Short mmCIF file of C-alpha atoms in Angstrom, two decimals:
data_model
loop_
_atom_site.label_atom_id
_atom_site.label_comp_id
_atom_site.label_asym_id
_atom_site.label_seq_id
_atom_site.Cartn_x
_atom_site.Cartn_y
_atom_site.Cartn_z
CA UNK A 1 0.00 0.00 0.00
CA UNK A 2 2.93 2.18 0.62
CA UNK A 3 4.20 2.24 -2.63
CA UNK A 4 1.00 2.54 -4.32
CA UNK A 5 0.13 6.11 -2.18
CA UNK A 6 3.50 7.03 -2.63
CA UNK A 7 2.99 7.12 -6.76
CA UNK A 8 -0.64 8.42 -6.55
CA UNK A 9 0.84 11.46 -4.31
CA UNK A 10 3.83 11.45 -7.04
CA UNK A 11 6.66 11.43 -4.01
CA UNK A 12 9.53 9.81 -4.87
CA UNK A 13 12.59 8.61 -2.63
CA UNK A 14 11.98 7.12 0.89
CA UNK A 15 12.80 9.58 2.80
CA UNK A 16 9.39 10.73 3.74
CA UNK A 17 7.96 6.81 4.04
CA UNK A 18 7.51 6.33 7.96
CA UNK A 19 5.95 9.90 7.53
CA UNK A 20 3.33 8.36 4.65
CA UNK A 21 3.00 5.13 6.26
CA UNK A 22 1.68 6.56 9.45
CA UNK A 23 -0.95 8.84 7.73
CA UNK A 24 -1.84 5.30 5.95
CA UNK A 25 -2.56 3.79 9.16
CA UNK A 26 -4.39 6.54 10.51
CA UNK A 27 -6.55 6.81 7.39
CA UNK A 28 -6.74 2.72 7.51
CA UNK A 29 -7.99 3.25 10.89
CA UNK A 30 -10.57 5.89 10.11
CA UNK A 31 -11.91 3.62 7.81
CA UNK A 32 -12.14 0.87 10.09
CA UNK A 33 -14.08 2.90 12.49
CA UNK A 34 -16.21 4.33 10.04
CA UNK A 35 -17.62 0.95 9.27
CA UNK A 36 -15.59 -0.44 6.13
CA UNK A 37 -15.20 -3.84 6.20
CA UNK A 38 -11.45 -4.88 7.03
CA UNK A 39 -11.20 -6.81 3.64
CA UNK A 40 -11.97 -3.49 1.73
CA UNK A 41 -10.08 -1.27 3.38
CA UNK A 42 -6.73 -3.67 2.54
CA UNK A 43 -8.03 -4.33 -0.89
CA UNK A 44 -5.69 -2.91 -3.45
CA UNK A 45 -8.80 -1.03 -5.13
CA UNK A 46 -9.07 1.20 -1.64
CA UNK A 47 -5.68 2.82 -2.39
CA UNK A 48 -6.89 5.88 -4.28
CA UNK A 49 -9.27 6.60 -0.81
CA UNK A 50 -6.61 5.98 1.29
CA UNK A 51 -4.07 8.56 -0.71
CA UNK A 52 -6.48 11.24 -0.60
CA UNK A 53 -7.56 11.05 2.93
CA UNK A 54 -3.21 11.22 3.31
CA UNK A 55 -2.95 14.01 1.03
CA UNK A 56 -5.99 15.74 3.23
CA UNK A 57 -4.13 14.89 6.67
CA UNK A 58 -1.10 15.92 5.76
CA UNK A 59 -2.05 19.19 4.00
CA UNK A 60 -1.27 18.88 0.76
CA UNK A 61 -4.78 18.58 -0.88
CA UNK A 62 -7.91 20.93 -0.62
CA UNK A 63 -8.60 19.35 3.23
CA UNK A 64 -6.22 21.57 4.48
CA UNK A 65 -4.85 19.34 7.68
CA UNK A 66 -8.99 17.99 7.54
CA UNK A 67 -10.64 15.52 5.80
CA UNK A 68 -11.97 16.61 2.51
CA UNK A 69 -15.59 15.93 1.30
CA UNK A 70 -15.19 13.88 -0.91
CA UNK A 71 -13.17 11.39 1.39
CA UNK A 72 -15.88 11.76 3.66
CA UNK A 73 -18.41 10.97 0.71
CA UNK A 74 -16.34 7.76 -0.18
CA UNK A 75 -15.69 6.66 3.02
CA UNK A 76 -19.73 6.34 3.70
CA UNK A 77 -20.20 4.71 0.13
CA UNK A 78 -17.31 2.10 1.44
CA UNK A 79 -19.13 1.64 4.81
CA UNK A 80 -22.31 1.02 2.98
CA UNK A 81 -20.44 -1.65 0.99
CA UNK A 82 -20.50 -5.08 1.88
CA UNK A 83 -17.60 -8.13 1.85
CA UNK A 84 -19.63 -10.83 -0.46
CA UNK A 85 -19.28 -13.93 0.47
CA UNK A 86 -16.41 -14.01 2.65
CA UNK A 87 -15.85 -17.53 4.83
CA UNK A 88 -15.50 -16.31 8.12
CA UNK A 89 -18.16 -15.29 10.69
CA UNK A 90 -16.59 -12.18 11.70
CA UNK A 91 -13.65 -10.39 11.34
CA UNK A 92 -12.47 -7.35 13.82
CA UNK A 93 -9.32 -4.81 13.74
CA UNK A 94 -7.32 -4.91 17.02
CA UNK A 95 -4.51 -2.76 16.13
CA UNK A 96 -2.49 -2.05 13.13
CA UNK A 97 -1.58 -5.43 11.14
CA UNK A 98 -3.25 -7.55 13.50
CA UNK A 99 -7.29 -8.68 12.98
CA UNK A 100 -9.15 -11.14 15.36
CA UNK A 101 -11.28 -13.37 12.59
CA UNK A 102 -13.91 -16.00 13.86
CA UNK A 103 -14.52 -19.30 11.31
CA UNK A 104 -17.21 -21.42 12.35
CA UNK A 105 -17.02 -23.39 9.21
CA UNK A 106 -13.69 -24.11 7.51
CA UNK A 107 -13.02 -25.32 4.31
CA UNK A 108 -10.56 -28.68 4.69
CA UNK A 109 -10.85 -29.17 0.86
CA UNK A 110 -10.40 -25.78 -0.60
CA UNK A 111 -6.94 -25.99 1.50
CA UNK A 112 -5.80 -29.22 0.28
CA UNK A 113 -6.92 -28.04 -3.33
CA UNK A 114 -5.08 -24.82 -2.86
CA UNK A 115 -1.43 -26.37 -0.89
CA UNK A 116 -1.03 -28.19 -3.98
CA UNK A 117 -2.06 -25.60 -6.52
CA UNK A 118 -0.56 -22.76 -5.21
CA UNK A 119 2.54 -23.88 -2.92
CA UNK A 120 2.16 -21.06 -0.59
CA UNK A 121 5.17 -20.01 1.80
CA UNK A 122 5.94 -19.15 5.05
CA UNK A 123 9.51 -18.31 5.40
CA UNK A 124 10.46 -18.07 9.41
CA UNK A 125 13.13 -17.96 12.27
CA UNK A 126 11.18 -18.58 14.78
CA UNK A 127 12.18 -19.93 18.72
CA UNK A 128 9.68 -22.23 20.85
CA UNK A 129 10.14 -23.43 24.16
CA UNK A 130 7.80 -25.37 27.07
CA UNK A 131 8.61 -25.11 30.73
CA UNK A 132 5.73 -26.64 32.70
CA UNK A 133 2.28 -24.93 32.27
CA UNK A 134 3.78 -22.61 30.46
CA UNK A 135 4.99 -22.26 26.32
CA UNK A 136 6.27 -19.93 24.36
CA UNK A 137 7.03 -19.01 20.85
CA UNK A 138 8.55 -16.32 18.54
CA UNK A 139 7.42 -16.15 15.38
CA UNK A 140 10.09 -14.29 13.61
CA UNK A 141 9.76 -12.91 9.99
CA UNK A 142 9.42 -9.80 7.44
CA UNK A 143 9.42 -6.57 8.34
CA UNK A 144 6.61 -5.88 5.62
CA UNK A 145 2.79 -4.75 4.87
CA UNK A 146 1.50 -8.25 5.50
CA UNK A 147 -0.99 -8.44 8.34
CA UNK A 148 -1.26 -11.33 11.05
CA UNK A 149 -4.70 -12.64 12.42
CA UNK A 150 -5.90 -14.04 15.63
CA UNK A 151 -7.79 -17.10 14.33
CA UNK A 152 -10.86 -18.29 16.28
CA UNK A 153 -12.32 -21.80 15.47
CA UNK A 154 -15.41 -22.33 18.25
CA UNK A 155 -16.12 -26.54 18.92
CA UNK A 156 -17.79 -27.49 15.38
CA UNK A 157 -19.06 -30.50 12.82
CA UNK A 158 -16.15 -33.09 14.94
CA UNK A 159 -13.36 -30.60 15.06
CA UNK A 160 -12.59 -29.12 18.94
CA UNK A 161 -12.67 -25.45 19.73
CA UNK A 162 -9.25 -23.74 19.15
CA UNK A 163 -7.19 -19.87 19.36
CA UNK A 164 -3.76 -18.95 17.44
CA UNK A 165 -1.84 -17.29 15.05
CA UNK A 166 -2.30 -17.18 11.22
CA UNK A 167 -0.17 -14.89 8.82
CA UNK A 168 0.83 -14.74 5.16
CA UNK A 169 -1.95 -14.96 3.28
CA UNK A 170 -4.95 -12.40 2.58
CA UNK A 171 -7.45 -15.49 1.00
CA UNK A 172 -9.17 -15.67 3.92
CA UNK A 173 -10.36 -19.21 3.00
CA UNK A 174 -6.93 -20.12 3.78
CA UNK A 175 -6.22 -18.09 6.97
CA UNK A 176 -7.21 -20.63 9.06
CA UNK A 177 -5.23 -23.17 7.84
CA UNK A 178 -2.07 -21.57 7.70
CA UNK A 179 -1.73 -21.95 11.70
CA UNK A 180 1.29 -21.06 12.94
CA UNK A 181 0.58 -21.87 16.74
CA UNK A 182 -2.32 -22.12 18.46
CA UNK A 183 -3.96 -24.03 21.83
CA UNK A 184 -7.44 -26.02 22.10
CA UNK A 185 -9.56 -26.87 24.18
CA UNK A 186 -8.01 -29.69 25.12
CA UNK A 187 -5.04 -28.21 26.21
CA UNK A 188 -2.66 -29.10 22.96
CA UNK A 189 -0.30 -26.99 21.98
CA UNK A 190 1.74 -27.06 18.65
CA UNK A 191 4.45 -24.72 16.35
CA UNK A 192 6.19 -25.27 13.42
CA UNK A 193 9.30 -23.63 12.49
CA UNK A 194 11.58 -24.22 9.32
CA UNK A 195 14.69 -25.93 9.37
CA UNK A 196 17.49 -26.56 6.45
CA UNK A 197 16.41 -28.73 4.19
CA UNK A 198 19.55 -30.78 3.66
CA UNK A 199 18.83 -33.56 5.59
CA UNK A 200 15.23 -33.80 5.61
CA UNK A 201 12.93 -34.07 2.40
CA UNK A 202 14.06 -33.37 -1.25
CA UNK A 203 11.34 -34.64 -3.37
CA UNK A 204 8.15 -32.62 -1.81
CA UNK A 205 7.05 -35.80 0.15
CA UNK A 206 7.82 -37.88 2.84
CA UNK A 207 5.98 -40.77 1.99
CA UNK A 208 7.13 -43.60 -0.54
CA UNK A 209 4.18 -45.54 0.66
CA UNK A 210 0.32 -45.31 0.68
CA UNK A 211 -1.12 -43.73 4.05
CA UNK A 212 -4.31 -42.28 4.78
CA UNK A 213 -3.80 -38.73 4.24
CA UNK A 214 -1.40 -36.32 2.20
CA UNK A 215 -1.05 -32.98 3.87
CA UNK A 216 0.66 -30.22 3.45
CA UNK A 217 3.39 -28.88 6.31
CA UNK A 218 1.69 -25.57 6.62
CA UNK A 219 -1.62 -27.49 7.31
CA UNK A 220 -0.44 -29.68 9.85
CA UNK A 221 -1.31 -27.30 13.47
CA UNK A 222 -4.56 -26.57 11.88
CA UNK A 223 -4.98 -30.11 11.97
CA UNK A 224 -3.40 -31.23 15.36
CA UNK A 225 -5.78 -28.39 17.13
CA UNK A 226 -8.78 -29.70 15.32
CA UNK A 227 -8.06 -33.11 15.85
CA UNK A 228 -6.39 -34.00 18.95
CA UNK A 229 -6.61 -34.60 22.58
CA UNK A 230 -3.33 -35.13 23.21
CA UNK A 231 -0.04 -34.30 22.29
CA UNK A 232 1.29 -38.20 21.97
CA UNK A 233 -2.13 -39.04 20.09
CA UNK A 234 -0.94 -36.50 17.87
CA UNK A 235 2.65 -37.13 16.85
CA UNK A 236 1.62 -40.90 16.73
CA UNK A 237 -1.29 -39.76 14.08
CA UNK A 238 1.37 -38.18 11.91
CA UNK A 239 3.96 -40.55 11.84
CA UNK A 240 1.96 -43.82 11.05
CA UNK A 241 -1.26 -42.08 9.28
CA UNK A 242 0.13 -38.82 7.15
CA UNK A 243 1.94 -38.22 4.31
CA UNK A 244 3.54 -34.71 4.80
CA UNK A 245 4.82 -32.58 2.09
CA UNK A 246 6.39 -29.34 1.87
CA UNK A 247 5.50 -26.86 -0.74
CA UNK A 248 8.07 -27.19 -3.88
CA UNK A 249 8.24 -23.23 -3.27
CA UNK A 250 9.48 -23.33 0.40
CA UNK A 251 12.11 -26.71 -0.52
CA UNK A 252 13.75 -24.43 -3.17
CA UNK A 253 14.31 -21.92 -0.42
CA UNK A 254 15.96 -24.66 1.16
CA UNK A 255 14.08 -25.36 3.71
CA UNK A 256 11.02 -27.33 5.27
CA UNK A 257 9.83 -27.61 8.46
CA UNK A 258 9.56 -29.37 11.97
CA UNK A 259 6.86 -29.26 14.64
CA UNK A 260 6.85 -28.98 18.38
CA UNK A 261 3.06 -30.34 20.31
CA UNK A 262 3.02 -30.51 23.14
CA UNK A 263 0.12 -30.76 26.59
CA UNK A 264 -0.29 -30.74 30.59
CA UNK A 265 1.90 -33.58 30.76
CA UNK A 266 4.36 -34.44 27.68
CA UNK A 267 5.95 -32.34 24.60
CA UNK A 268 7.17 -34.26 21.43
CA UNK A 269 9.30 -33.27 18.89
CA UNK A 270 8.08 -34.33 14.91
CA UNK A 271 10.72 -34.45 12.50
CA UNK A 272 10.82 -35.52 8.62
CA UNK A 273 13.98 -37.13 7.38
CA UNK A 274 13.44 -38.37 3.58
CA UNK A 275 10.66 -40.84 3.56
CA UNK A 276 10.37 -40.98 7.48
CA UNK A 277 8.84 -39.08 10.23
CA UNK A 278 10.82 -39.57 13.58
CA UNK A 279 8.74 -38.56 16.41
CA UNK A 280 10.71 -37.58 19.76
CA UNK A 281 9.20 -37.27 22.82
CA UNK A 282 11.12 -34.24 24.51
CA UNK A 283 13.07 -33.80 28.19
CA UNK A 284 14.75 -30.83 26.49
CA UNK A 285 11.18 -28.77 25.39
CA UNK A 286 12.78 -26.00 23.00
CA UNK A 287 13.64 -26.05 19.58
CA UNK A 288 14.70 -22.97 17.16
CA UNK A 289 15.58 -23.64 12.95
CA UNK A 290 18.09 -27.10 13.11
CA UNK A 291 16.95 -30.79 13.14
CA UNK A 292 17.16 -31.80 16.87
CA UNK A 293 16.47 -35.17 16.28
CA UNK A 294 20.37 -36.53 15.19
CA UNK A 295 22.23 -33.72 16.97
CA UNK A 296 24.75 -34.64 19.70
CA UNK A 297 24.25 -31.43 22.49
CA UNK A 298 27.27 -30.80 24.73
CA UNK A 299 27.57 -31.85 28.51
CA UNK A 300 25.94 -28.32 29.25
CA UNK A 301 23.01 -28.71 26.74
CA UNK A 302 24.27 -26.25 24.48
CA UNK A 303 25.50 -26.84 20.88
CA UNK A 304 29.18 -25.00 19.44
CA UNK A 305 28.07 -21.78 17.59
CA UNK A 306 31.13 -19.57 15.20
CA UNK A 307 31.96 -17.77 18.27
CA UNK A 308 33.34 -20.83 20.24
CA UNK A 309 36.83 -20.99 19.15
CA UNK A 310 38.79 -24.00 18.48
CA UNK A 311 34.81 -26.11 17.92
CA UNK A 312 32.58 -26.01 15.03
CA UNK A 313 28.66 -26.85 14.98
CA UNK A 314 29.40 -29.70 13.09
CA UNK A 315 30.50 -31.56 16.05
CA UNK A 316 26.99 -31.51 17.18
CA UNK A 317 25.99 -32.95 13.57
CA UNK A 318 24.40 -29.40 12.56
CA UNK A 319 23.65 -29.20 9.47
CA UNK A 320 25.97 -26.26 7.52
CA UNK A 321 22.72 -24.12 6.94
CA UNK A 322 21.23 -24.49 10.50
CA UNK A 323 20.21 -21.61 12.27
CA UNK A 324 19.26 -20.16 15.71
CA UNK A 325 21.65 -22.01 17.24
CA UNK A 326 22.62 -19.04 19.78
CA UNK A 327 18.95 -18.40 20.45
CA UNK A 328 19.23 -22.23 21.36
CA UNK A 329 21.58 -21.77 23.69
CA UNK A 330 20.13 -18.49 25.41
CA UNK A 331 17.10 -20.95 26.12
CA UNK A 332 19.14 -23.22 27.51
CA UNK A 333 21.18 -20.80 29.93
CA UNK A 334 17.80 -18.98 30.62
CA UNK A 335 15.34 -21.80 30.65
CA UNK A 336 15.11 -22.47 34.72
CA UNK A 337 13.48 -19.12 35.32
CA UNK A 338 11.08 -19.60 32.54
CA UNK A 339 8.67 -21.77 34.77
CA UNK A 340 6.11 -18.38 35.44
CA UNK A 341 4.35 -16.46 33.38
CA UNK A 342 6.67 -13.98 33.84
CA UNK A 343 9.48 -15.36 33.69
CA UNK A 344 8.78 -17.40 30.00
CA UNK A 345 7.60 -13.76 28.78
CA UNK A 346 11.59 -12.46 29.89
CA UNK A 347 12.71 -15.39 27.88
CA UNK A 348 10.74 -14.64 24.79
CA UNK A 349 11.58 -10.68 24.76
CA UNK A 350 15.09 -12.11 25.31
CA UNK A 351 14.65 -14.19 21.83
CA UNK A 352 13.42 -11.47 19.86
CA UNK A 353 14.69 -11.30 16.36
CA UNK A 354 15.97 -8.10 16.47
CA UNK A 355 18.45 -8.67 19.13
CA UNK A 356 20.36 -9.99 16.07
CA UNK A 357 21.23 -6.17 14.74
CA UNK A 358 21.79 -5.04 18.08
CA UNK A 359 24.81 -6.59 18.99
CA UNK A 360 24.16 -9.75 20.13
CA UNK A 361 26.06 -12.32 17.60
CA UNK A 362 23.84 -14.49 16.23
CA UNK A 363 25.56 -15.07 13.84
CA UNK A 364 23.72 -18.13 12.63
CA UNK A 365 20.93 -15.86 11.64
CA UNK A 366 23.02 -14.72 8.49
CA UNK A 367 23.62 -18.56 7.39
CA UNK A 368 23.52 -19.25 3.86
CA UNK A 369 24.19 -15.68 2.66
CA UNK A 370 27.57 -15.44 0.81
CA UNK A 371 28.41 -18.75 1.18
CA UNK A 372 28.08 -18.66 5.36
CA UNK A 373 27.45 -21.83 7.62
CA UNK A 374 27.52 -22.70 11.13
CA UNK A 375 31.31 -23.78 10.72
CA UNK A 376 32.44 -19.85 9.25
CA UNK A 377 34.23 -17.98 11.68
CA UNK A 378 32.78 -15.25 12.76
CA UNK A 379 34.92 -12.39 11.47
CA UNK A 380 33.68 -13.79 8.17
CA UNK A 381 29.67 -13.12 9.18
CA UNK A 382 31.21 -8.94 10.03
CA UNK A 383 29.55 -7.37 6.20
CA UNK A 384 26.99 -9.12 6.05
CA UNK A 385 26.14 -8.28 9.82
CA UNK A 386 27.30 -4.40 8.83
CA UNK A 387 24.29 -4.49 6.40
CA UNK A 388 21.64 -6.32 8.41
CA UNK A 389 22.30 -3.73 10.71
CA UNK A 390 22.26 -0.74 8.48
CA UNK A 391 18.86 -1.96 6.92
CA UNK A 392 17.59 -2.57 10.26
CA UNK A 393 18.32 1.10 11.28
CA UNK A 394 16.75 2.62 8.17
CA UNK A 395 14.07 -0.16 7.86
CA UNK A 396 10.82 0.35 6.31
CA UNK A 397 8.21 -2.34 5.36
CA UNK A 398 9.99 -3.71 2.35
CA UNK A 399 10.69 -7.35 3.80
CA UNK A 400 14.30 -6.88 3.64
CA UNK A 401 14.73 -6.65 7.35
CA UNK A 402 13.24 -10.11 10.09
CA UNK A 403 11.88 -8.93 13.41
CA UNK A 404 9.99 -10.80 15.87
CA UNK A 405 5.94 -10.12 14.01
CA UNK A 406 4.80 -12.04 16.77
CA UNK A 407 5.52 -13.43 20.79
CA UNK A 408 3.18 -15.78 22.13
CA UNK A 409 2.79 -17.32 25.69
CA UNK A 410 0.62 -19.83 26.37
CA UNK A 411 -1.29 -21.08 29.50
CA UNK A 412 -1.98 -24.70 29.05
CA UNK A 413 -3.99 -25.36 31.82
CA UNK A 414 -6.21 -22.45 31.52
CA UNK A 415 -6.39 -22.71 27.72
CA UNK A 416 -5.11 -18.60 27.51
CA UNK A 417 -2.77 -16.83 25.08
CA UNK A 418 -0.80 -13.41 26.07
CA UNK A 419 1.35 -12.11 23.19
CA UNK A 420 2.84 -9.11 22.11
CA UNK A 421 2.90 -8.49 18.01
CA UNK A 422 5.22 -6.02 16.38
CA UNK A 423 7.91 -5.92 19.18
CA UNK A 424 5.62 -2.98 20.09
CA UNK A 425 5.49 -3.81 24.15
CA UNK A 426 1.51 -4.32 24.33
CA UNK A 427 0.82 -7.21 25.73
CA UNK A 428 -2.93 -8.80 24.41
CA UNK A 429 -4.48 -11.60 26.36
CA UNK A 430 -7.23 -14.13 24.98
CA UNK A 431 -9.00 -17.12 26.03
CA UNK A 432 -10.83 -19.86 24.46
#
């Protein structure tokens, strides 16, 4: 949207663009109040409203620091105008690129249909960790215009009642099925996070033989929270009854995924290696973006990272593109005062994605750019931090920069989520 108000206002440059972009989001939010449905006002057809209620605000049209009248007129017509058809039940802005949508009727088939059609992508570095009642998890990605949702699913047609996360996609068919944590009302948890895909799957499938269902990755905590009452009777589901692909588009990335699930009283890890899904059941609860399932930790728990001189992470049988493996060991050094509320929160602000421009050498973060791995040393990661950096200081929303887009902590006993979105501090509490 930036861009496209940007060129109707004829600026140029970016000099002005946290300037535009907040007279975007105010004018967004106007809307919002006004009436307009959400899916309008982000439709790429609103943009010409949304530049002249900017050019009004920000006196350079005839509003004069006001609204004009004819934004006024259009934003009524808008208001007046109805989403057709739309899947969910209802849909509600919270704050700037986060919306709190209800489903209570999802569409199993249009997602299967549309994973193999489409080969959607979620590209993360993300951190997830249990300690007792309590589990958190980072979901770390672009700084960019895409918005996340709060997805709602109440007890329906078989499937049990369930809260989380959704992001990347605007078909709101889809939404609910691109879950990228959530908790139901049975008290299951589960994550996914990528990993390197050089030891795991290579042809888009893990199976070589006939099981019940083929499922996409990105489907597969949509399904756990619909499905399950336990975290056990869910990794045992997926390894002897699924067939799990990853999209073609996320493999040529290089990477796929694995999934943490975990309940009141056991976590397990799921893990696809070629044809076969290993299922782990966890005394170590945390996982970041490297297979855990073949990896030999040191005595301390911890694995070697570039800054440990005279080791390499290939001791521990990382894989050269692995990452996170410093946020791996900061929940390892931090994770026996992450048994409160409070004290997992502290843990997850200490994971936070942007802790990697501010000095605090991860350099695994940066694997895979100019030729980097977990075995570089680390005076070799020094431009390519310099830059991260540099665009991190100047960022806009232009997904060239990763921040933390969302931080979840989850009470499993009382079936509650608090989380904080856009590093911005709030912290938002729900319950099922």
């Amino acid at each position: 949207m930036l861009e496209k108000v940007k060129t109707m206002l004829g600026i140029t440059g970016t000099y002005q663009d946290a300037t535009i972009q907040g007279y975007i989001d105010e004018v967004k939010q106007f809307l919002l109040d006004g009436g307009v449905d959400a899916s309008i006002v982000n439709a790429d057809s609103s943009a010409g409203v949304i530049a002249r209620g900017v050019a009004d605000l920000w006196n350079y049209g005839s509003g004069q620091g006001r609204f004009s009248k004819y934004f006024l007129q259009r934003v009524t017509q808008l208001a007046l105008k109805k989403a057709s058809n739309e899947p969910y039940s209802t849909l509600n802005f919270v704050k700037n690129y986060l919306y709190e949508i209800v489903y209570d009727n999802i569409d199993y088939e249009y997602a299967y249909a549309y994973m193999k059609e489409k080969q959607p992508i979620i590209e993360s570095g993300c951190s997830s960790v249990r300690n007792g009642n309590w589990y958190g998890r980072n979901f770390d990605w672009k700084y960019d215009e895409n918005a996340e949702f709060i997805v709602r699913t109440p007890r329906a047609n078989g499937r049990y009642g369930s809260i989380g996360f959704a992001s990347n996609t605007t078909d709101y068919k889809l939404v609910p099925f691109m879950m990228l944590d959530g908790i139901n009302e049975c008290g299951v948890v589960a994550n996914t996070n990528v990993v390197p895909a050089d030891k795991g799957i290579t042809s888009g499938t893990t199976a070589k033989i006939s099981k019940e269902i083929e499922i996409c990755s990105l489907m597969l905590v949509r399904y756990i929270l619909d499905h399950f009452v336990t975290a056990k009777e869910a990794a045992e589901y997926i390894e002897n009854h699924m067939s799990v692909y990853v999209p073609t588009t996320l493999l040529d990335l290089g990477y796929e995924t694995h999934l943490m699930i975990a309940d009141e009283a056991d976590t397990y890890l799921v893990e696809f290696y070629g044809d076969e899904t290993v299922v782990t059941r966890m005394d170590k609860p945390y996982m970041t973006n490297f297979y855990l399932s073949d990896v030999t930790l040191n005595a301390d728990g911890t694995v070697y990272t570039p800054a440990d001189e005279g080791h390499s992470a290939s001791e521990n049988n990382i894989s050269a593109n692995g990452s996170g493996l410093e946020r791996y060991n900061l929940i390892v050094e931090n994770y026996s005062s992450s048994d409160t509320q409070a004290g997992m929160r502290e843990l997850m602000n200490k994971l936070k994605f942007t802790k990697a421009y501010e000095g605090a050498e991860w350099f695994t973060e940066f694997v895979g750019i100019n030729g980097l791995t977990v075995d570089s040393e680390p005076d070799d990661f020094a431009d390519v931090v310099a830059l991260a950096e540099k665009l991190y200081q100047y960022r806009i929303r232009n997904g060239k920069t990763w921040f933390t887009v969302h931080s979840a902590v989850y009470d499993i006993e009382n079936r509650k989520v608090s989380v904080i979105v856009q590093e911005d501090g709030e912290v938002l509490n729900y319950e099922l």
